[in-house]
């Protein structure tokens, strides 16, 4: 913490907080939470640039002057009739505050707290966009639930997902915007996975090239719960993303996947946490990135196995393919093991160029260099994308990556790539 508080940020005021709360006709408890978050925002400094998790992303250098809070455009795909009849609810969070007030009051800010850092406090004070997904006990939603967010300005987005015991759902959380407009995004996603429930969450980042994107996703798992989360990094100028899974109950399992394709001067900075406190819990992380131009990526991943998490197993792997001599990757795996009877805990991290022998092999068969390189990247990322259970979701993610790489109808299809992996 510096002596003088760094207040650099979007052009927002206390009046904006009060106006949003009044316009949405919010209950007194939520208004008070917003005001408390605003007080935190004003009192908090930006992260110390010497902090290990921040020293490779200079937040203080961002140009956010003049950006005003704006409502994100949130398109929520309609649920199947059978899901609605079973009690599944998928709606804007502002509507859920009224329709499911007790549940929202209990869960909102419970896992992603305003006090974690300055821009999360800003999110808690000024969120306007976002969604609420509730899946009742024992209900399984058999098609992907889809959310599309867009907009420009200062976008503060909040999402709350509650999957009750023995339920199942998969959520695609996609964001997009045109290239050009300077935009600031602060987003928070809280996911509660009940006992025996199965949740899949896919963050598909297709923001435009003028977007500074800050996002925190945190999932808390119940007993014997299963969670699969993916971060697909394609768009934005800068993305700083936290993706945490908390496993406090016995038998829970989390799988974290990441695929990133960056070019130009894009910068991606991922912090992940696999936090085991329940016995016989399991987690696995596999992140892969392909970096071109002057793009850069940081991955700082912590696996924490606490004293109480005997019999647990964990793995984390980060692989980074450098397509340019100017591209940079900094994978940093951290293991914190307190339990004495861990089943297994491993990690690995690499960064290196395309295999010249593989490139030569393809070019020797009259495949142009650029096409050969693209084919290698497609195959390189395919094994991570191939871990996505639903073929519709797999195809959507691979298609987004291929489009970013300049592929199209003349390129391999997503099925071709995944089938060859």
Short mmCIF file of C-alpha atoms in Angstrom, two decimals:
data_model
loop_
_atom_site.label_atom_id
_atom_site.label_comp_id
_atom_site.label_asym_id
_atom_site.label_seq_id
_atom_site.Cartn_x
_atom_site.Cartn_y
_atom_site.Cartn_z
CA UNK A 1 0.00 0.00 0.00
CA UNK A 2 1.40 3.37 -0.98
CA UNK A 3 1.05 6.50 1.12
CA UNK A 4 -1.32 8.21 -1.33
CA UNK A 5 -4.33 6.18 -2.41
CA UNK A 6 -4.36 5.62 -6.19
CA UNK A 7 -7.86 6.58 -7.34
CA UNK A 8 -7.19 6.20 -11.06
CA UNK A 9 -10.16 4.54 -12.71
CA UNK A 10 -13.37 5.16 -14.65
CA UNK A 11 -15.23 8.44 -14.24
CA UNK A 12 -17.74 7.24 -11.64
CA UNK A 13 -19.03 8.82 -8.44
CA UNK A 14 -21.13 8.05 -5.39
CA UNK A 15 -24.08 9.60 -7.24
CA UNK A 16 -23.76 6.88 -9.89
CA UNK A 17 -24.06 4.20 -7.19
CA UNK A 18 -27.17 5.78 -5.72
CA UNK A 19 -28.73 6.35 -9.16
CA UNK A 20 -28.26 2.71 -10.25
CA UNK A 21 -29.75 1.39 -7.02
CA UNK A 22 -32.73 3.74 -7.22
CA UNK A 23 -33.36 3.08 -10.92
CA UNK A 24 -33.45 -0.66 -10.30
CA UNK A 25 -35.71 -0.17 -7.27
CA UNK A 26 -33.43 -2.26 -5.08
CA UNK A 27 -34.12 -3.27 -1.48
CA UNK A 28 -32.35 -1.44 1.34
CA UNK A 29 -29.93 -4.31 2.07
CA UNK A 30 -28.52 -4.24 -1.48
CA UNK A 31 -28.24 -0.46 -1.50
CA UNK A 32 -26.24 -0.64 1.73
CA UNK A 33 -23.95 -3.29 0.27
CA UNK A 34 -23.34 -1.12 -2.76
CA UNK A 35 -22.51 1.88 -0.59
CA UNK A 36 -20.15 -0.15 1.57
CA UNK A 37 -18.41 -1.43 -1.57
CA UNK A 38 -18.07 2.15 -2.81
CA UNK A 39 -16.46 3.17 0.47
CA UNK A 40 -14.01 0.29 0.04
CA UNK A 41 -13.28 1.34 -3.55
CA UNK A 42 -12.46 4.87 -2.48
CA UNK A 43 -10.23 3.69 0.37
CA UNK A 44 -8.31 0.98 -1.50
CA UNK A 45 -5.12 1.41 -3.45
CA UNK A 46 -4.41 -0.35 -6.71
CA UNK A 47 -2.30 -3.51 -6.32
CA UNK A 48 1.34 -3.05 -5.45
CA UNK A 49 3.30 -3.48 -8.72
CA UNK A 50 5.86 -5.44 -6.74
CA UNK A 51 3.31 -8.09 -5.75
CA UNK A 52 4.15 -11.41 -7.41
CA UNK A 53 0.67 -11.81 -8.86
CA UNK A 54 0.64 -8.29 -10.32
CA UNK A 55 4.17 -7.37 -11.26
CA UNK A 56 3.77 -8.54 -14.89
CA UNK A 57 0.56 -6.54 -15.45
CA UNK A 58 0.84 -2.82 -14.76
CA UNK A 59 -2.68 -1.75 -13.80
CA UNK A 60 -1.55 1.77 -12.96
CA UNK A 61 -0.55 2.42 -16.57
CA UNK A 62 -4.05 1.83 -17.97
CA UNK A 63 -5.82 4.74 -19.65
CA UNK A 64 -9.35 4.68 -18.17
CA UNK A 65 -9.89 8.45 -18.04
CA UNK A 66 -13.34 9.59 -19.09
CA UNK A 67 -14.95 6.15 -19.19
CA UNK A 68 -18.38 6.21 -17.57
CA UNK A 69 -20.38 3.33 -16.13
CA UNK A 70 -22.67 1.86 -18.77
CA UNK A 71 -25.12 -1.05 -18.70
CA UNK A 72 -23.76 -4.13 -20.43
CA UNK A 73 -25.98 -5.62 -23.11
CA UNK A 74 -26.85 -9.08 -21.82
CA UNK A 75 -28.65 -11.56 -24.04
CA UNK A 76 -29.93 -14.58 -22.14
CA UNK A 77 -30.96 -17.50 -24.33
CA UNK A 78 -34.45 -18.79 -23.57
CA UNK A 79 -34.58 -22.00 -21.54
CA UNK A 80 -36.26 -25.14 -22.90
CA UNK A 81 -39.86 -25.48 -21.72
CA UNK A 82 -39.04 -28.65 -19.78
CA UNK A 83 -36.30 -26.86 -17.82
CA UNK A 84 -38.59 -23.97 -16.94
CA UNK A 85 -41.31 -26.39 -15.86
CA UNK A 86 -38.77 -28.11 -13.58
CA UNK A 87 -38.03 -24.82 -11.84
CA UNK A 88 -34.83 -23.74 -13.61
CA UNK A 89 -34.51 -19.97 -13.62
CA UNK A 90 -32.21 -17.95 -15.89
CA UNK A 91 -32.67 -14.18 -15.80
CA UNK A 92 -30.88 -10.84 -15.34
CA UNK A 93 -29.46 -10.57 -11.85
CA UNK A 94 -31.36 -7.33 -11.24
CA UNK A 95 -34.64 -9.26 -11.72
CA UNK A 96 -33.52 -12.07 -9.42
CA UNK A 97 -32.97 -9.56 -6.61
CA UNK A 98 -36.75 -9.22 -6.47
CA UNK A 99 -37.94 -12.66 -7.56
CA UNK A 100 -35.45 -14.67 -5.49
CA UNK A 101 -34.51 -12.10 -2.88
CA UNK A 102 -33.70 -14.43 0.03
CA UNK A 103 -31.42 -16.62 -2.09
CA UNK A 104 -29.63 -13.70 -3.73
CA UNK A 105 -29.19 -11.91 -0.41
CA UNK A 106 -27.55 -15.02 1.07
CA UNK A 107 -25.22 -15.76 -1.85
CA UNK A 108 -24.35 -12.44 -3.50
CA UNK A 109 -20.78 -11.34 -2.61
CA UNK A 110 -20.41 -14.50 -0.46
CA UNK A 111 -17.45 -15.89 -2.45
CA UNK A 112 -16.20 -12.96 -4.54
CA UNK A 113 -16.00 -10.22 -1.95
CA UNK A 114 -15.66 -6.46 -2.61
CA UNK A 115 -12.62 -6.25 -0.36
CA UNK A 116 -10.40 -8.49 -2.51
CA UNK A 117 -9.08 -5.61 -4.62
CA UNK A 118 -10.05 -2.20 -5.88
CA UNK A 119 -11.83 -3.07 -9.12
CA UNK A 120 -13.86 -5.85 -7.46
CA UNK A 121 -15.06 -3.24 -4.98
CA UNK A 122 -16.03 -1.08 -7.95
CA UNK A 123 -17.90 -4.03 -9.45
CA UNK A 124 -19.82 -4.65 -6.22
CA UNK A 125 -20.78 -0.98 -6.01
CA UNK A 126 -21.83 -0.39 -9.60
CA UNK A 127 -22.78 -3.66 -11.32
CA UNK A 128 -25.59 -3.31 -13.82
CA UNK A 129 -25.20 -6.27 -16.20
CA UNK A 130 -25.05 -9.95 -15.44
CA UNK A 131 -27.26 -12.92 -14.84
CA UNK A 132 -28.72 -15.33 -12.32
CA UNK A 133 -28.96 -19.08 -12.93
CA UNK A 134 -30.75 -21.39 -10.50
CA UNK A 135 -31.00 -25.14 -11.04
CA UNK A 136 -33.19 -26.88 -8.42
CA UNK A 137 -32.30 -30.05 -6.58
CA UNK A 138 -32.18 -33.12 -8.83
CA UNK A 139 -32.84 -31.25 -12.10
CA UNK A 140 -30.54 -31.87 -15.08
CA UNK A 141 -30.51 -29.38 -17.96
CA UNK A 142 -29.59 -31.35 -21.07
CA UNK A 143 -28.71 -28.45 -23.41
CA UNK A 144 -26.09 -25.73 -22.87
CA UNK A 145 -27.39 -22.55 -21.27
CA UNK A 146 -25.99 -19.52 -23.11
CA UNK A 147 -25.22 -15.95 -22.09
CA UNK A 148 -23.85 -13.28 -24.45
CA UNK A 149 -22.53 -9.97 -23.09
CA UNK A 150 -21.45 -6.94 -25.10
CA UNK A 151 -21.14 -3.18 -24.79
CA UNK A 152 -18.57 -0.42 -24.33
CA UNK A 153 -17.64 2.17 -21.72
CA UNK A 154 -17.10 1.00 -18.13
CA UNK A 155 -18.96 -2.31 -17.84
CA UNK A 156 -19.54 -3.77 -14.37
CA UNK A 157 -20.96 -7.29 -14.67
CA UNK A 158 -22.05 -9.70 -11.93
CA UNK A 159 -23.21 -13.31 -12.36
CA UNK A 160 -24.53 -15.74 -9.76
CA UNK A 161 -24.91 -19.48 -10.46
CA UNK A 162 -26.55 -21.82 -7.96
CA UNK A 163 -26.79 -25.53 -8.76
CA UNK A 164 -28.55 -27.35 -5.95
CA UNK A 165 -27.79 -30.92 -4.85
CA UNK A 166 -27.66 -33.60 -7.57
CA UNK A 167 -28.44 -31.13 -10.37
CA UNK A 168 -26.52 -30.68 -13.62
CA UNK A 169 -26.01 -27.73 -15.98
CA UNK A 170 -23.49 -26.27 -18.43
CA UNK A 171 -23.21 -22.50 -18.96
CA UNK A 172 -21.50 -20.75 -21.89
CA UNK A 173 -20.59 -17.21 -20.78
CA UNK A 174 -19.55 -15.44 -23.98
CA UNK A 175 -18.49 -11.82 -24.36
CA UNK A 176 -17.89 -9.86 -27.55
CA UNK A 177 -17.54 -6.33 -28.87
CA UNK A 178 -16.24 -4.64 -32.03
CA UNK A 179 -12.60 -3.67 -32.31
CA UNK A 180 -11.79 -0.06 -31.54
CA UNK A 181 -13.84 1.40 -28.66
CA UNK A 182 -11.88 1.81 -25.44
CA UNK A 183 -13.70 -0.27 -22.83
CA UNK A 184 -13.13 -1.27 -19.21
CA UNK A 185 -14.68 -4.48 -17.89
CA UNK A 186 -14.83 -5.62 -14.27
CA UNK A 187 -16.74 -8.89 -13.97
CA UNK A 188 -17.37 -11.32 -11.13
CA UNK A 189 -18.88 -14.81 -11.32
CA UNK A 190 -19.89 -16.75 -8.19
CA UNK A 191 -20.71 -20.42 -8.71
CA UNK A 192 -22.15 -22.67 -6.01
CA UNK A 193 -22.11 -26.38 -6.84
CA UNK A 194 -24.28 -28.38 -4.44
CA UNK A 195 -23.63 -31.87 -3.09
CA UNK A 196 -23.45 -34.35 -5.94
CA UNK A 197 -24.12 -31.66 -8.56
CA UNK A 198 -22.30 -31.31 -11.89
CA UNK A 199 -21.59 -27.88 -13.35
CA UNK A 200 -19.67 -26.90 -16.47
CA UNK A 201 -18.77 -23.24 -16.99
CA UNK A 202 -17.17 -21.88 -20.18
CA UNK A 203 -15.80 -18.34 -20.35
CA UNK A 204 -15.48 -17.46 -24.05
CA UNK A 205 -13.66 -14.12 -24.24
CA UNK A 206 -14.11 -12.46 -27.63
CA UNK A 207 -13.86 -8.83 -26.52
CA UNK A 208 -12.62 -6.28 -29.06
CA UNK A 209 -9.05 -5.03 -29.19
CA UNK A 210 -9.76 -1.91 -27.11
CA UNK A 211 -10.96 -3.78 -24.03
CA UNK A 212 -9.24 -3.97 -20.64
CA UNK A 213 -10.87 -7.04 -19.14
CA UNK A 214 -10.71 -7.92 -15.43
CA UNK A 215 -12.66 -11.00 -14.37
CA UNK A 216 -12.88 -13.17 -11.27
CA UNK A 217 -14.57 -16.59 -11.43
CA UNK A 218 -14.85 -18.64 -8.26
CA UNK A 219 -16.61 -21.98 -7.81
CA UNK A 220 -17.31 -23.59 -4.43
CA UNK A 221 -18.01 -27.32 -4.52
CA UNK A 222 -20.13 -29.43 -2.20
CA UNK A 223 -19.63 -33.06 -1.23
CA UNK A 224 -18.98 -35.32 -4.26
CA UNK A 225 -19.67 -32.37 -6.57
CA UNK A 226 -18.02 -32.05 -9.98
CA UNK A 227 -17.01 -28.82 -11.69
CA UNK A 228 -15.42 -28.28 -15.10
CA UNK A 229 -14.39 -24.75 -15.99
CA UNK A 230 -12.75 -23.37 -19.11
CA UNK A 231 -11.19 -20.00 -19.92
CA UNK A 232 -11.01 -19.47 -23.69
CA UNK A 233 -8.88 -16.36 -24.24
CA UNK A 234 -9.26 -14.92 -27.72
CA UNK A 235 -10.17 -11.24 -27.50
CA UNK A 236 -9.33 -8.04 -25.54
CA UNK A 237 -6.23 -5.89 -25.40
CA UNK A 238 -5.57 -6.98 -21.83
CA UNK A 239 -7.16 -9.70 -19.75
CA UNK A 240 -6.43 -10.23 -16.08
CA UNK A 241 -8.45 -13.20 -14.89
CA UNK A 242 -8.74 -15.09 -11.62
CA UNK A 243 -10.19 -18.59 -11.85
CA UNK A 244 -10.50 -20.38 -8.50
CA UNK A 245 -12.06 -23.63 -7.36
CA UNK A 246 -12.65 -24.28 -3.67
CA UNK A 247 -13.09 -27.89 -2.54
CA UNK A 248 -14.08 -27.83 1.15
CA UNK A 249 -16.15 -31.04 1.13
CA UNK A 250 -15.06 -34.70 0.71
CA UNK A 251 -15.08 -36.30 -2.72
CA UNK A 252 -15.33 -33.11 -4.78
CA UNK A 253 -13.53 -32.82 -8.14
CA UNK A 254 -12.63 -29.81 -10.28
CA UNK A 255 -11.13 -29.62 -13.76
CA UNK A 256 -9.82 -26.28 -15.02
CA UNK A 257 -9.06 -25.92 -18.73
CA UNK A 258 -7.58 -23.01 -20.62
CA UNK A 259 -6.98 -22.27 -24.29
CA UNK A 260 -5.55 -18.95 -25.43
CA UNK A 261 -4.61 -17.68 -28.86
CA UNK A 262 -3.05 -14.21 -28.79
CA UNK A 263 -1.44 -11.99 -31.41
CA UNK A 264 -0.50 -8.36 -31.90
CA UNK A 265 0.27 -6.83 -28.51
CA UNK A 266 -2.40 -8.71 -26.54
CA UNK A 267 -1.62 -9.56 -22.92
CA UNK A 268 -3.25 -12.33 -20.88
CA UNK A 269 -2.59 -12.78 -17.18
CA UNK A 270 -4.23 -15.75 -15.43
CA UNK A 271 -4.22 -16.49 -11.71
CA UNK A 272 -5.66 -19.87 -10.75
CA UNK A 273 -6.27 -21.57 -7.42
CA UNK A 274 -7.10 -25.19 -6.68
CA UNK A 275 -7.87 -25.05 -2.96
CA UNK A 276 -8.29 -28.46 -1.30
CA UNK A 277 -9.58 -28.59 2.27
CA UNK A 278 -11.92 -31.59 1.99
CA UNK A 279 -10.63 -35.15 2.18
CA UNK A 280 -10.19 -37.22 -0.99
CA UNK A 281 -10.76 -34.23 -3.27
CA UNK A 282 -9.28 -34.08 -6.76
CA UNK A 283 -8.33 -31.31 -9.14
CA UNK A 284 -6.67 -31.10 -12.53
CA UNK A 285 -5.61 -28.04 -14.52
CA UNK A 286 -4.50 -27.98 -18.14
CA UNK A 287 -3.83 -24.62 -19.80
CA UNK A 288 -2.42 -24.21 -23.31
CA UNK A 289 -1.60 -21.03 -25.20
CA UNK A 290 -0.32 -20.15 -28.66
CA UNK A 291 1.26 -16.68 -28.84
CA UNK A 292 2.11 -14.70 -31.96
CA UNK A 293 3.35 -11.19 -32.69
CA UNK A 294 4.38 -9.34 -29.53
CA UNK A 295 1.71 -10.93 -27.39
CA UNK A 296 2.40 -12.15 -23.89
CA UNK A 297 0.91 -14.47 -21.30
CA UNK A 298 1.36 -14.98 -17.59
CA UNK A 299 -0.04 -17.93 -15.68
CA UNK A 300 0.39 -17.96 -11.90
CA UNK A 301 -1.21 -21.14 -10.60
CA UNK A 302 -1.49 -22.22 -6.97
CA UNK A 303 -2.46 -25.67 -5.77
CA UNK A 304 -3.10 -25.63 -2.02
CA UNK A 305 -3.66 -28.91 -0.19
CA UNK A 306 -4.51 -28.10 3.40
CA UNK A 307 -3.94 -30.20 6.54
CA UNK A 308 -7.53 -31.43 6.42
CA UNK A 309 -7.33 -32.65 2.79
CA UNK A 310 -5.77 -36.06 3.31
CA UNK A 311 -6.00 -38.49 0.41
CA UNK A 312 -6.35 -35.70 -2.14
CA UNK A 313 -4.82 -35.55 -5.62
CA UNK A 314 -3.98 -32.56 -7.80
CA UNK A 315 -2.19 -31.67 -11.01
CA UNK A 316 -1.50 -28.47 -12.92
CA UNK A 317 0.06 -28.12 -16.38
CA UNK A 318 0.75 -25.02 -18.46
CA UNK A 319 2.08 -25.36 -22.03
CA UNK A 320 2.90 -22.33 -24.18
CA UNK A 321 3.72 -22.29 -27.89
CA UNK A 322 5.67 -19.24 -29.09
CA UNK A 323 4.97 -18.48 -32.76
CA UNK A 324 7.15 -15.37 -32.85
CA UNK A 325 10.55 -14.48 -31.46
CA UNK A 326 8.87 -11.47 -29.80
CA UNK A 327 6.12 -13.42 -28.02
CA UNK A 328 6.58 -14.11 -24.31
CA UNK A 329 5.17 -16.57 -21.78
CA UNK A 330 5.73 -16.77 -18.03
CA UNK A 331 4.13 -19.90 -16.54
CA UNK A 332 4.57 -20.06 -12.74
CA UNK A 333 3.26 -23.16 -10.91
CA UNK A 334 3.07 -23.08 -7.10
CA UNK A 335 2.43 -26.08 -4.82
CA UNK A 336 1.47 -25.56 -1.17
CA UNK A 337 1.12 -28.95 0.49
CA UNK A 338 0.24 -29.17 4.18
CA UNK A 339 -1.26 -32.66 4.35
CA UNK A 340 1.11 -35.58 4.94
CA UNK A 341 -0.95 -38.25 3.17
CA UNK A 342 -1.47 -36.75 -0.29
CA UNK A 343 -2.30 -39.28 -2.99
CA UNK A 344 -0.60 -37.28 -5.74
CA UNK A 345 0.38 -33.66 -6.44
CA UNK A 346 2.23 -32.69 -9.60
CA UNK A 347 2.88 -29.75 -11.87
CA UNK A 348 4.58 -28.88 -15.14
CA UNK A 349 5.17 -25.77 -17.24
CA UNK A 350 6.84 -25.20 -20.61
CA UNK A 351 7.32 -22.46 -23.19
CA UNK A 352 8.93 -22.93 -26.57
CA UNK A 353 8.70 -22.47 -30.35
CA UNK A 354 6.99 -24.59 -32.98
CA UNK A 355 8.76 -27.88 -33.67
CA UNK A 356 10.75 -27.20 -36.85
CA UNK A 357 10.73 -30.88 -37.83
CA UNK A 358 6.95 -31.00 -37.74
CA UNK A 359 6.75 -27.77 -39.72
CA UNK A 360 9.23 -29.10 -42.30
CA UNK A 361 7.26 -32.34 -42.64
CA UNK A 362 4.08 -30.48 -43.54
CA UNK A 363 5.82 -28.03 -45.87
CA UNK A 364 7.54 -30.90 -47.66
CA UNK A 365 4.05 -32.01 -48.68
CA UNK A 366 3.41 -28.72 -50.46
CA UNK A 367 1.52 -27.15 -47.55
CA UNK A 368 2.32 -23.39 -47.35
CA UNK A 369 4.15 -22.25 -44.22
CA UNK A 370 1.26 -20.23 -42.77
CA UNK A 371 -1.22 -23.05 -43.31
CA UNK A 372 1.18 -25.62 -41.86
CA UNK A 373 1.74 -23.48 -38.76
CA UNK A 374 -1.99 -23.02 -38.32
CA UNK A 375 -2.56 -26.76 -38.59
CA UNK A 376 0.03 -27.40 -35.89
CA UNK A 377 -1.55 -24.83 -33.58
CA UNK A 378 -5.00 -26.28 -34.17
CA UNK A 379 -3.79 -29.76 -33.28
CA UNK A 380 -1.82 -28.43 -30.32
CA UNK A 381 -4.91 -26.86 -28.72
CA UNK A 382 -7.26 -29.66 -29.70
CA UNK A 383 -6.42 -32.03 -26.85
CA UNK A 384 -7.55 -29.43 -24.27
CA UNK A 385 -10.70 -28.55 -26.20
CA UNK A 386 -11.30 -32.27 -26.67
CA UNK A 387 -11.82 -32.61 -22.91
CA UNK A 388 -15.05 -30.63 -23.19
CA UNK A 389 -17.78 -33.29 -22.90
CA UNK A 390 -20.47 -31.67 -25.06
CA UNK A 391 -19.70 -31.79 -28.82
CA UNK A 392 -21.73 -28.61 -29.42
CA UNK A 393 -19.62 -26.68 -26.93
CA UNK A 394 -16.38 -28.18 -28.29
CA UNK A 395 -17.27 -27.08 -31.80
CA UNK A 396 -18.19 -23.58 -30.68
CA UNK A 397 -14.89 -23.03 -28.85
CA UNK A 398 -12.75 -24.47 -31.65
CA UNK A 399 -14.62 -22.40 -34.24
CA UNK A 400 -13.91 -19.23 -32.26
CA UNK A 401 -10.20 -20.07 -32.08
CA UNK A 402 -10.01 -20.87 -35.82
CA UNK A 403 -11.69 -17.58 -36.71
CA UNK A 404 -9.15 -15.67 -34.61
CA UNK A 405 -6.31 -17.52 -36.34
CA UNK A 406 -7.60 -16.52 -39.75
CA UNK A 407 -9.17 -19.88 -40.52
CA UNK A 408 -12.49 -20.28 -42.23
CA UNK A 409 -14.11 -22.54 -44.75
CA UNK A 410 -10.75 -23.25 -46.35
CA UNK A 411 -9.29 -24.37 -43.00
CA UNK A 412 -9.79 -27.59 -41.13
CA UNK A 413 -13.16 -27.86 -39.44
CA UNK A 414 -13.32 -28.21 -35.67
CA UNK A 415 -14.38 -31.86 -36.10
CA UNK A 416 -11.39 -32.51 -38.38
CA UNK A 417 -8.99 -31.01 -35.84
CA UNK A 418 -10.46 -32.78 -32.83
CA UNK A 419 -10.63 -36.05 -34.72
CA UNK A 420 -6.96 -35.84 -35.60
CA UNK A 421 -5.82 -34.99 -32.09
#
